[in-house]
Tab-separated table of C-alpha atoms and ligand atoms in Angstrom:
chain	number	residue	atom	x	y	z
A	1	MET	CA	6.336	-14.165	-5.214
A	2	LEU	CA	8.737	-13.752	-2.316
A	3	ILE	CA	8.449	-10.266	-0.906
A	4	GLU	CA	10.125	-8.533	2.006
A	5	LEU	CA	7.648	-7.462	4.672
A	6	PRO	CA	7.898	-3.767	5.515
A	7	LYS	CA	10.387	-3.367	8.341
A	8	HIS	CA	8.950	-0.116	9.411
A	9	ALA	CA	5.824	1.999	8.949
A	10	GLU	CA	4.872	5.481	10.045
A	11	ILE	CA	1.386	6.265	11.222
A	12	PHE	CA	-0.348	9.574	10.590
A	13	GLY	CA	-3.797	9.427	12.163
A	14	CYS	CA	-5.507	6.568	10.385
A	15	VAL	CA	-3.016	6.625	7.474
A	16	LYS	CA	-0.190	4.117	7.674
A	17	ILE	CA	2.717	4.506	5.248
A	18	HIS	CA	4.981	1.474	4.920
A	19	GLU	CA	8.699	1.525	4.147
A	20	ILE	CA	9.874	0.383	0.720
A	21	GLN	CA	9.640	-3.380	0.189
A	22	LYS	CA	11.850	-5.383	-2.139
A	23	ILE	CA	11.019	-8.434	-4.209
A	24	LEU	CA	13.375	-11.293	-3.366
A	25	LYS	CA	12.039	-13.720	-5.923
A	26	PHE	CA	9.390	-13.237	-8.540
A	27	GLU	CA	7.750	-16.638	-7.977
A	28	SER	CA	7.287	-18.581	-4.774
A	29	GLU	CA	5.000	-20.847	-2.783
A	30	THR	CA	2.930	-19.590	0.148
A	31	PHE	CA	5.263	-18.907	3.036
A	32	GLU	CA	5.137	-16.730	6.112
A	33	SER	CA	7.844	-15.485	8.444
A	34	PRO	CA	8.253	-12.258	10.415
A	35	LEU	CA	10.453	-10.786	7.680
A	36	LEU	CA	9.204	-12.367	4.466
A	37	ARG	CA	5.994	-13.412	2.799
A	38	GLY	CA	5.799	-15.961	0.005
A	39	ILE	CA	2.731	-15.549	-2.176
A	40	SER	CA	1.637	-18.441	-4.368
A	41	ARG	CA	0.288	-18.198	-7.908
A	42	ASN	CA	-3.155	-19.193	-6.660
A	43	GLU	CA	-3.216	-16.353	-4.180
A	44	LEU	CA	-2.164	-13.882	-6.877
A	45	ASP	CA	-4.707	-15.271	-9.350
A	46	GLU	CA	-7.491	-14.830	-6.847
A	47	VAL	CA	-6.732	-11.100	-6.649
A	48	LEU	CA	-6.033	-10.668	-10.381
A	49	ASN	CA	-9.504	-12.065	-11.098
A	50	ARG	CA	-10.909	-9.160	-9.080
A	51	THR	CA	-8.705	-6.478	-10.682
A	52	VAL	CA	-9.230	-3.876	-13.391
A	53	VAL	CA	-6.169	-2.416	-15.137
A	54	ILE	CA	-6.623	1.073	-16.579
A	55	ILE	CA	-4.285	2.252	-19.337
A	56	PRO	CA	-4.369	6.011	-20.002
A	57	VAL	CA	-2.933	6.799	-23.413
A	58	LYS	CA	-2.311	9.923	-25.454
A	59	ASN	CA	-0.548	9.708	-28.798
A	60	GLU	CA	1.976	7.081	-27.741
A	61	LYS	CA	3.803	4.805	-30.176
A	62	LEU	CA	1.335	2.087	-31.125
A	63	HIS	CA	3.959	-0.593	-30.626
A	64	LEU	CA	4.258	0.378	-26.983
A	65	LEU	CA	0.516	0.203	-26.312
A	66	ASP	CA	0.442	-3.155	-28.077
A	67	GLY	CA	3.256	-4.500	-25.877
A	68	VAL	CA	1.595	-3.261	-22.704
A	69	LEU	CA	-1.694	-4.972	-23.609
A	70	ARG	CA	0.038	-8.270	-24.297
A	71	SER	CA	1.745	-8.195	-20.945
A	72	ILE	CA	-1.364	-7.813	-18.737
A	73	PRO	CA	-1.804	-10.902	-16.519
A	74	SER	CA	-4.745	-13.226	-17.192
A	75	GLY	CA	-7.849	-12.597	-15.192
A	76	CYS	CA	-7.664	-8.800	-15.197
A	77	GLU	CA	-10.209	-6.635	-16.942
A	78	VAL	CA	-8.562	-3.915	-19.046
A	79	ILE	CA	-9.803	-0.407	-19.806
A	80	VAL	CA	-7.966	1.795	-22.308
A	81	VAL	CA	-8.817	5.478	-21.932
A	82	SER	CA	-7.455	7.353	-24.906
A	83	ASN	CA	-7.082	11.056	-25.456
A	84	SER	CA	-5.262	10.551	-28.731
A	85	GLN	CA	-5.640	12.566	-31.881
A	86	ARG	CA	-8.758	12.111	-34.009
A	87	GLY	CA	-9.619	13.558	-37.411
A	88	GLU	CA	-7.491	13.102	-40.507
A	89	ASN	CA	-4.632	11.250	-38.867
A	90	ASP	CA	-6.892	9.260	-36.543
A	91	ILE	CA	-4.545	7.753	-33.956
A	92	PHE	CA	-7.511	6.674	-31.836
A	93	ARG	CA	-8.785	4.540	-34.704
A	94	MET	CA	-5.395	2.847	-34.940
A	95	GLU	CA	-5.399	2.194	-31.193
A	96	LYS	CA	-8.840	0.689	-31.518
A	97	ASP	CA	-7.541	-1.574	-34.288
A	98	ILE	CA	-4.757	-2.727	-32.003
A	99	VAL	CA	-7.194	-3.400	-29.170
A	100	HIS	CA	-9.573	-5.232	-31.482
A	101	ASN	CA	-6.826	-7.375	-32.913
A	102	PHE	CA	-5.425	-8.068	-29.444
A	103	HIS	CA	-8.821	-9.316	-28.342
A	104	ARG	CA	-9.460	-11.305	-31.521
A	105	VAL	CA	-6.239	-13.232	-31.066
A	106	THR	CA	-6.104	-13.538	-27.274
A	107	ARG	CA	-9.775	-13.310	-26.240
A	108	HIS	CA	-8.661	-11.184	-23.310
A	109	PRO	CA	-11.582	-8.890	-22.347
A	110	VAL	CA	-10.864	-5.218	-22.992
A	111	THR	CA	-12.802	-1.954	-23.098
A	112	ILE	CA	-11.735	1.192	-24.951
A	113	VAL	CA	-13.180	4.693	-24.883
A	114	HIS	CA	-12.102	8.120	-26.098
A	115	GLN	CA	-11.829	10.803	-23.423
A	116	LYS	CA	-13.582	13.349	-25.678
A	117	ASP	CA	-16.577	11.100	-26.330
A	118	PRO	CA	-19.597	13.446	-26.181
A	119	GLY	CA	-21.448	10.706	-24.285
A	120	LEU	CA	-18.940	10.974	-21.437
A	121	GLY	CA	-19.532	14.728	-21.305
A	122	VAL	CA	-23.307	14.325	-21.048
A	123	ALA	CA	-23.028	11.464	-18.549
A	124	PHE	CA	-20.704	13.374	-16.186
A	125	LYS	CA	-23.005	16.397	-16.372
A	126	GLU	CA	-26.113	14.375	-15.585
A	127	ALA	CA	-24.281	12.600	-12.764
A	128	ASN	CA	-23.400	15.965	-11.139
A	129	TYR	CA	-19.686	15.715	-11.777
A	130	GLU	CA	-19.135	18.836	-13.842
A	131	GLU	CA	-15.683	19.550	-12.413
A	132	ILE	CA	-14.219	17.277	-15.092
A	133	LEU	CA	-15.832	19.193	-17.986
A	134	ASP	CA	-14.586	22.105	-20.060
A	135	ASN	CA	-16.792	25.011	-21.178
A	136	SER	CA	-18.070	23.082	-24.186
A	137	GLY	CA	-19.218	20.153	-22.084
A	138	PHE	CA	-16.413	17.740	-23.026
A	139	VAL	CA	-14.097	16.003	-20.573
A	140	ARG	CA	-10.964	18.144	-20.241
A	141	ASP	CA	-7.540	17.047	-21.475
A	142	GLY	CA	-5.280	15.463	-18.903
A	143	LYS	CA	-4.096	12.212	-17.463
A	144	ALA	CA	-6.027	12.700	-14.201
A	145	GLU	CA	-9.230	13.260	-16.159
A	146	GLY	CA	-8.500	10.080	-18.144
A	147	MET	CA	-7.899	8.214	-14.897
A	148	VAL	CA	-11.265	9.328	-13.514
A	149	VAL	CA	-13.000	8.195	-16.717
A	150	GLY	CA	-11.310	4.808	-16.244
A	151	LEU	CA	-12.310	4.670	-12.578
A	152	THR	CA	-15.977	5.278	-13.297
A	153	LEU	CA	-15.999	2.479	-15.883
A	154	ALA	CA	-14.064	0.181	-13.516
A	155	LYS	CA	-16.510	0.904	-10.703
A	156	ASN	CA	-19.277	-0.383	-12.926
A	157	MET	CA	-17.459	-3.654	-13.528
A	158	GLY	CA	-17.989	-4.495	-9.862
A	159	ARG	CA	-14.370	-5.466	-9.218
A	160	ASP	CA	-12.492	-4.858	-5.954
A	161	TYR	CA	-9.122	-3.575	-7.165
A	162	VAL	CA	-8.134	-1.005	-9.722
A	163	CYS	CA	-4.692	-0.119	-10.962
A	164	PHE	CA	-2.978	2.050	-13.553
A	165	VAL	CA	-0.215	1.290	-16.013
A	166	ASP	CA	1.154	3.788	-18.514
A	167	ALA	CA	1.046	3.047	-22.222
A	168	ASP	CA	4.563	4.335	-22.991
A	169	ASN	CA	6.502	1.440	-21.461
A	170	TYR	CA	9.431	0.080	-23.504
A	171	ILE	CA	9.692	-3.150	-21.482
A	172	PRO	CA	6.352	-4.890	-21.982
A	173	CYS	CA	6.869	-7.606	-19.378
A	174	SER	CA	7.572	-5.027	-16.687
A	175	VAL	CA	3.847	-4.286	-16.886
A	176	ASN	CA	3.171	-7.920	-16.016
A	177	GLU	CA	5.388	-7.442	-12.983
A	178	TYR	CA	3.688	-4.176	-11.953
A	179	VAL	CA	0.207	-5.693	-11.925
A	180	LYS	CA	1.397	-8.680	-9.899
A	181	LEU	CA	3.111	-6.380	-7.417
A	182	TYR	CA	-0.155	-4.510	-6.924
A	183	ALA	CA	-1.858	-7.859	-6.280
A	184	ALA	CA	0.853	-8.793	-3.762
A	185	GLY	CA	0.327	-5.475	-1.961
A	186	PHE	CA	-3.418	-6.073	-1.752
A	187	ILE	CA	-2.755	-9.518	-0.279
A	188	LEU	CA	-0.525	-8.024	2.442
A	189	SER	CA	-2.931	-5.228	3.217
A	190	GLN	CA	-4.920	-5.389	6.445
A	191	THR	CA	-7.640	-2.963	5.420
A	192	PRO	CA	-10.105	-2.603	2.526
A	193	TYR	CA	-8.637	0.878	1.968
A	194	SER	CA	-5.155	0.444	0.565
A	195	MET	CA	-2.898	1.873	-2.090
A	196	ILE	CA	0.168	0.294	-3.679
A	197	ARG	CA	2.783	2.605	-5.186
A	198	LEU	CA	5.717	1.396	-7.223
A	199	HIS	CA	9.295	2.496	-6.778
A	200	TRP	CA	12.006	2.063	-9.401
A	201	ARG	CA	15.632	1.759	-8.563
A	202	TYR	CA	16.911	2.485	-12.009
A	203	LYS	CA	15.900	4.533	-14.961
A	204	PRO	CA	18.251	3.486	-17.741
A	205	LYS	CA	19.425	6.073	-20.228
A	206	VAL	CA	21.363	5.628	-23.417
A	207	MET	CA	24.754	7.253	-22.876
A	208	GLU	CA	27.120	7.257	-25.835
A	209	ASP	CA	26.549	3.734	-27.122
A	210	ARG	CA	25.503	1.806	-24.040
A	211	LEU	CA	22.777	1.644	-21.431
A	212	TYR	CA	23.572	3.450	-18.235
A	213	PHE	CA	21.461	2.472	-15.218
A	214	LYS	CA	20.899	5.836	-13.700
A	215	LYS	CA	19.388	5.990	-10.198
A	216	TRP	CA	15.704	6.914	-10.398
A	217	GLY	CA	14.687	10.496	-11.007
A	218	ARG	CA	15.632	13.892	-9.716
A	219	VAL	CA	12.075	15.208	-9.815
A	220	SER	CA	11.044	12.310	-7.589
A	221	GLU	CA	13.800	13.144	-5.136
A	222	ILE	CA	12.669	16.748	-4.865
A	223	THR	CA	8.974	15.828	-4.585
A	224	ASN	CA	9.739	13.233	-1.900
A	225	LYS	CA	11.841	15.696	0.044
A	226	TYR	CA	9.004	18.213	0.341
A	227	LEU	CA	6.321	15.594	0.964
A	228	ASN	CA	8.403	14.280	3.859
A	229	MET	CA	8.897	17.824	5.100
A	230	LEU	CA	5.124	18.295	5.013
A	231	VAL	CA	4.698	15.546	7.600
A	232	SER	CA	7.844	16.338	9.602
A	233	VAL	CA	6.747	19.873	10.429
A	234	HIS	CA	3.676	18.429	12.139
A	235	THR	CA	5.221	15.458	13.937
A	236	GLY	CA	8.457	17.206	14.909
A	237	PHE	CA	10.399	14.173	13.685
A	238	GLU	CA	12.353	14.248	10.462
A	239	THR	CA	11.427	11.396	8.147
A	240	ASN	CA	12.115	10.041	4.693
A	241	ILE	CA	9.351	7.443	4.676
A	242	ILE	CA	7.821	8.754	1.437
A	243	LYS	CA	9.792	7.469	-1.543
A	244	THR	CA	7.066	7.291	-4.178
A	245	GLY	CA	5.781	10.864	-4.450
A	246	ASN	CA	5.681	10.703	-8.243
A	247	ALA	CA	4.759	7.007	-8.560
A	248	GLY	CA	2.937	7.157	-11.884
A	249	GLU	CA	2.137	3.492	-11.614
A	250	HIS	CA	-0.093	2.660	-8.697
A	251	GLY	CA	-3.101	0.621	-7.643
A	252	MET	CA	-5.889	1.043	-5.109
A	253	THR	CA	-8.696	-0.970	-3.661
A	254	MET	CA	-11.908	0.189	-5.304
A	255	LYS	CA	-13.107	1.352	-1.885
A	256	LEU	CA	-10.158	3.735	-1.611
A	257	ALA	CA	-10.335	4.773	-5.282
A	258	GLU	CA	-13.942	5.878	-4.785
A	259	ILE	CA	-13.088	8.304	-2.000
A	260	MET	CA	-9.846	9.576	-3.534
A	261	ALA	CA	-9.679	13.135	-4.883
A	262	HIS	CA	-7.530	13.827	-7.956
A	263	SER	CA	-5.341	16.749	-8.793
A	264	THR	CA	-5.128	17.644	-12.462
A	265	GLY	CA	-1.999	18.275	-14.508
A	266	TYR	CA	1.109	16.411	-13.493
A	267	SER	CA	0.409	16.378	-9.789
A	268	VAL	CA	-2.044	13.534	-9.503
A	269	GLU	CA	0.291	11.095	-7.748
A	270	PRO	CA	1.851	13.375	-5.098
A	271	TYR	CA	-1.580	14.861	-4.446
A	272	GLN	CA	-2.953	11.426	-3.536
A	273	LEU	CA	-0.648	11.394	-0.510
A	274	VAL	CA	-1.334	15.033	0.333
A	275	TYR	CA	-5.082	14.344	0.126
A	276	LEU	CA	-4.904	11.274	2.365
A	277	LEU	CA	-2.941	13.208	4.978
A	278	GLU	CA	-5.179	16.296	4.791
A	279	GLU	CA	-8.373	14.296	4.911
A	280	PHE	CA	-7.546	11.394	7.207
A	281	TRP	CA	-4.781	12.736	9.434
A	282	LYS	CA	-5.385	16.418	10.002
A	283	GLY	CA	-8.963	16.567	8.716
A	284	ASP	CA	-12.298	15.307	9.942
A	285	SER	CA	-13.305	13.091	7.053
A	286	LYS	CA	-16.898	12.313	6.298
A	287	TYR	CA	-15.751	8.917	5.041
A	288	LYS	CA	-16.113	7.295	8.458
A	289	GLU	CA	-15.790	3.698	7.304
A	290	ALA	CA	-12.337	4.474	5.920
A	291	THR	CA	-11.390	6.338	9.082
A	292	ASN	CA	-12.435	3.377	11.206
A	293	SER	CA	-10.800	0.714	9.023
A	294	GLY	CA	-7.579	2.676	8.483
A	295	ILE	CA	-5.773	3.376	5.209
A	296	GLU	CA	-2.524	1.711	4.206
A	297	VAL	CA	0.050	2.850	1.672
A	298	TYR	CA	2.555	0.263	0.424
A	299	GLN	CA	5.666	1.179	-1.555
A	300	ILE	CA	7.145	-1.696	-3.538
A	301	GLU	CA	10.417	-1.669	-5.467
A	302	THR	CA	10.225	-3.379	-8.854
A	303	LEU	CA	12.732	-5.848	-10.254
A	304	ASN	CA	12.466	-4.368	-13.739
A	305	PRO	CA	13.962	-0.977	-14.516
A	306	HIS	CA	11.568	1.663	-15.801
A	307	VAL	CA	12.077	2.627	-19.403
A	308	HIS	CA	9.447	4.895	-20.839
A	309	GLU	CA	9.168	7.534	-23.535
A	310	ASP	CA	11.448	10.517	-22.997
A	311	LYS	CA	9.081	13.488	-23.168
A	312	GLY	CA	11.799	16.128	-22.790
A	313	ASP	CA	12.738	18.878	-20.364
A	314	GLU	CA	9.491	20.824	-20.636
A	315	HIS	CA	7.585	17.760	-19.369
A	316	ILE	CA	9.986	17.336	-16.433
A	317	LYS	CA	9.548	21.007	-15.594
A	318	GLU	CA	5.740	20.743	-15.644
A	319	MET	CA	5.922	17.693	-13.423
A	320	LEU	CA	8.090	19.419	-10.834
A	321	LEU	CA	5.948	22.568	-10.884
A	322	GLY	CA	2.713	20.582	-10.534
A	323	SER	CA	4.092	18.420	-7.746
A	324	LEU	CA	5.532	21.292	-5.729
A	325	SER	CA	2.413	23.415	-6.231
A	326	THR	CA	0.360	20.636	-4.662
A	327	ILE	CA	2.598	20.668	-1.590
A	328	TYR	CA	2.885	24.468	-1.492
A	329	HIS	CA	-0.892	24.950	-1.542
A	330	SER	CA	-1.608	22.135	0.923
A	331	LYS	CA	-3.388	22.968	4.169
A	332	LEU	CA	-0.527	21.152	5.865
A	333	ALA	CA	2.201	23.456	4.552
A	334	ASN	CA	3.616	26.218	6.730
A	335	GLU	CA	5.633	29.322	5.906
A	336	THR	CA	8.981	27.501	6.144
A	337	ILE	CA	7.964	24.869	3.582
A	338	ARG	CA	6.492	27.471	1.251
A	339	LYS	CA	9.687	29.492	1.418
A	340	GLU	CA	11.852	26.454	0.743
A	341	ILE	CA	9.701	25.431	-2.214
A	342	MET	CA	10.000	28.921	-3.689
A	343	ASN	CA	13.769	28.823	-3.262
A	344	GLU	CA	13.894	25.387	-4.900
A	345	LEU	CA	11.920	26.638	-7.898
A	346	LYS	CA	13.929	29.836	-8.194
A	347	LYS	CA	17.177	27.867	-7.919
A	348	ASN	CA	16.035	25.712	-10.824
A	349	GLU	CA	14.993	28.846	-12.714
A	350	MET	CA	11.447	27.609	-12.986
A	351	ILE	CA	9.667	30.526	-11.481
A	352	LYS	CA	10.324	34.165	-10.671
A	353	LYS	CA	7.359	35.347	-8.623
A	354	GLU	CA	5.280	33.561	-5.987
A	355	LYS	CA	1.953	34.129	-7.692
A	356	GLU	CA	3.173	32.194	-10.722
A	357	LEU	CA	2.772	28.948	-8.764
A	358	LYS	CA	-0.781	28.176	-9.750
A	359	LYS	CA	-3.016	26.002	-7.618
A	360	ASN	CA	-3.935	22.731	-9.355
A	361	ARG	CA	-7.573	22.053	-10.082
A	362	ILE	CA	-8.987	19.213	-7.976
A	363	LEU	CA	-11.503	16.594	-9.083
A	364	PRO	CA	-13.648	15.352	-6.194
A	365	PRO	CA	-13.968	11.655	-5.308
A	366	ILE	CA	-16.219	9.681	-7.651
A	367	ALA	CA	-18.212	8.628	-4.568
A	368	GLU	CA	-19.861	12.044	-5.015
A	369	MET	CA	-21.278	11.079	-8.430
A	370	ASP	CA	-24.659	9.636	-9.209
A	371	MET	CA	-23.183	6.460	-10.660
A	372	LYS	CA	-26.447	4.869	-11.730
A	373	LYS	CA	-27.367	7.927	-13.741
A	374	PHE	CA	-23.853	8.148	-15.190
A	375	ILE	CA	-23.928	4.670	-16.652
A	376	GLU	CA	-27.487	4.943	-17.895
A	377	VAL	CA	-26.736	8.178	-19.785
A	378	LEU	CA	-23.345	6.962	-20.992
A	379	LEU	CA	-24.739	3.778	-22.507
A	380	ASN	CA	-27.336	5.823	-24.376
A	381	HIS	CA	-24.987	8.506	-25.690
A	382	ALA	CA	-21.494	7.028	-26.026
A	383	GLU	CA	-20.032	6.963	-29.526
A	384	THR	CA	-16.631	5.392	-28.914
A	385	LEU	CA	-17.170	3.090	-25.931
A	386	THR	CA	-16.444	-0.444	-27.086
A	387	THR	CA	-16.280	-3.534	-24.919
A	388	TYR	CA	-14.724	-6.686	-26.267
A	389	SER	CA	-15.840	-9.365	-23.868
A	390	GLN	CA	-14.574	-12.905	-23.340
A	391	GLU	CA	-16.766	-14.535	-25.955
A	392	ILE	CA	-16.754	-13.036	-29.449
B	401	GDP	P1	5.072	10.355	-16.996
B	401	GDP	O1	5.461	9.004	-17.471
B	401	GDP	O2	4.338	10.350	-15.700
B	401	GDP	O3	6.180	11.322	-17.027
B	401	GDP	O4	3.976	10.967	-18.001
B	401	GDP	P2	3.481	10.480	-19.433
B	401	GDP	O5	3.389	11.678	-20.309
B	401	GDP	O6	4.249	9.309	-19.934
B	401	GDP	O7	1.969	10.045	-19.113
B	401	GDP	C1	1.634	8.869	-18.460
B	401	GDP	C2	0.561	8.128	-19.246
B	401	GDP	O8	-0.620	8.922	-19.369
B	401	GDP	C3	0.991	7.782	-20.677
B	401	GDP	O9	0.478	6.516	-21.016
B	401	GDP	C4	0.319	8.879	-21.495
B	401	GDP	O10	0.073	8.487	-22.836
B	401	GDP	C5	-0.968	9.090	-20.734
B	401	GDP	N1	-1.576	10.424	-20.885
B	401	GDP	C6	-0.966	11.641	-20.911
B	401	GDP	N2	-1.875	12.635	-21.067
B	401	GDP	C7	-3.097	12.028	-21.149
B	401	GDP	C8	-4.450	12.509	-21.340
B	401	GDP	O11	-4.725	13.702	-21.482
B	401	GDP	N3	-5.448	11.559	-21.342
B	401	GDP	C9	-5.195	10.217	-21.235
B	401	GDP	N4	-6.240	9.373	-21.272
B	401	GDP	N5	-3.926	9.747	-21.079
B	401	GDP	C10	-2.902	10.627	-21.039
B	402	CO	CO1	5.817	8.069	-19.289
């Protein structure tokens, strides 16, 4: 892969955020210059063999999940965390069929679990991680909760990198690209604590009878604007370094994933940046190894456009509300930002009164869990956890 090296980075305490990088060629030999880096297949393979890909899924079209699975690069472990419907019309069972068949034909290792597995509930409780549970002792609904389930399973696979790809992708091979871009980011990274966030240039829409390559997302633009404002008010320098506030697809080194906190609802991705800045720029983090090594955030622009399921206006609204609430309630926000966010929401007729902007619930880093206990209890109580390993 031939990738542009970041021309510019901004440093906030021990957090370094790199400018967007473009892919110049999808395949290349090893090559180094001040402006470009060529990454060979061998280099990528080495990282892919140490990577886990987590796929959160909730009632998506089965075809899409199937395509995503088939597009995962060789060498990666895969974990599907499903919160799909059970009961009479058992979508989870159908997903499991797809996973089973995928493994039978390809022999690619893959693990699947249902988010509402009672075993997960008991295991999180015993491991002192009750924040993820509802009043009945089950893992709550939500993508962030699904991501944390995936992370705990990935942690126990002993791999060094973990990344997320959504299950509602209409261009299967773009998932192959995403995972390789994460690997490229990890290769460039200078610290064991790094995060790779993807940026899309286009989000095609069907207009009349043809595809129109619309520039990527309005919600993203708004989220990015306020995230950048959140840093500008402290540095005194205006910036637009953050371009991936809502990057649903991202990867982290396991070391960073373990100390990452997660915001629930639709604010998980912007909150990751807010958390890093609160904890490692303006805070006094207890995670000293990370502070000493430094944390890097890479933002990489994909070649493929992003085409996923259109979940409608209500979904977009929730995403904007969740994202802006995370910024509004941040320790880093001041009165000016809060006022501007309120005006933004009122302008978009999303909110009338200030107190309507609820604070998102936060899940603490999984480093706080008793992981040994978690796995021991989970293996004894899980009902849906199935691992299809290399050999059948
Ligand atoms: P967007 O693409 O970020 O706008 O949001 P989506 O609704 O497409 O969600 C992203 C991914 O998370 C998709 O693969 C969803 O199926 C999945 N997802 C959504 N809610 C949940 C949930 O409660 N649990 C799990 N495990 N996955 C979820
Ligand atoms: Co989606």
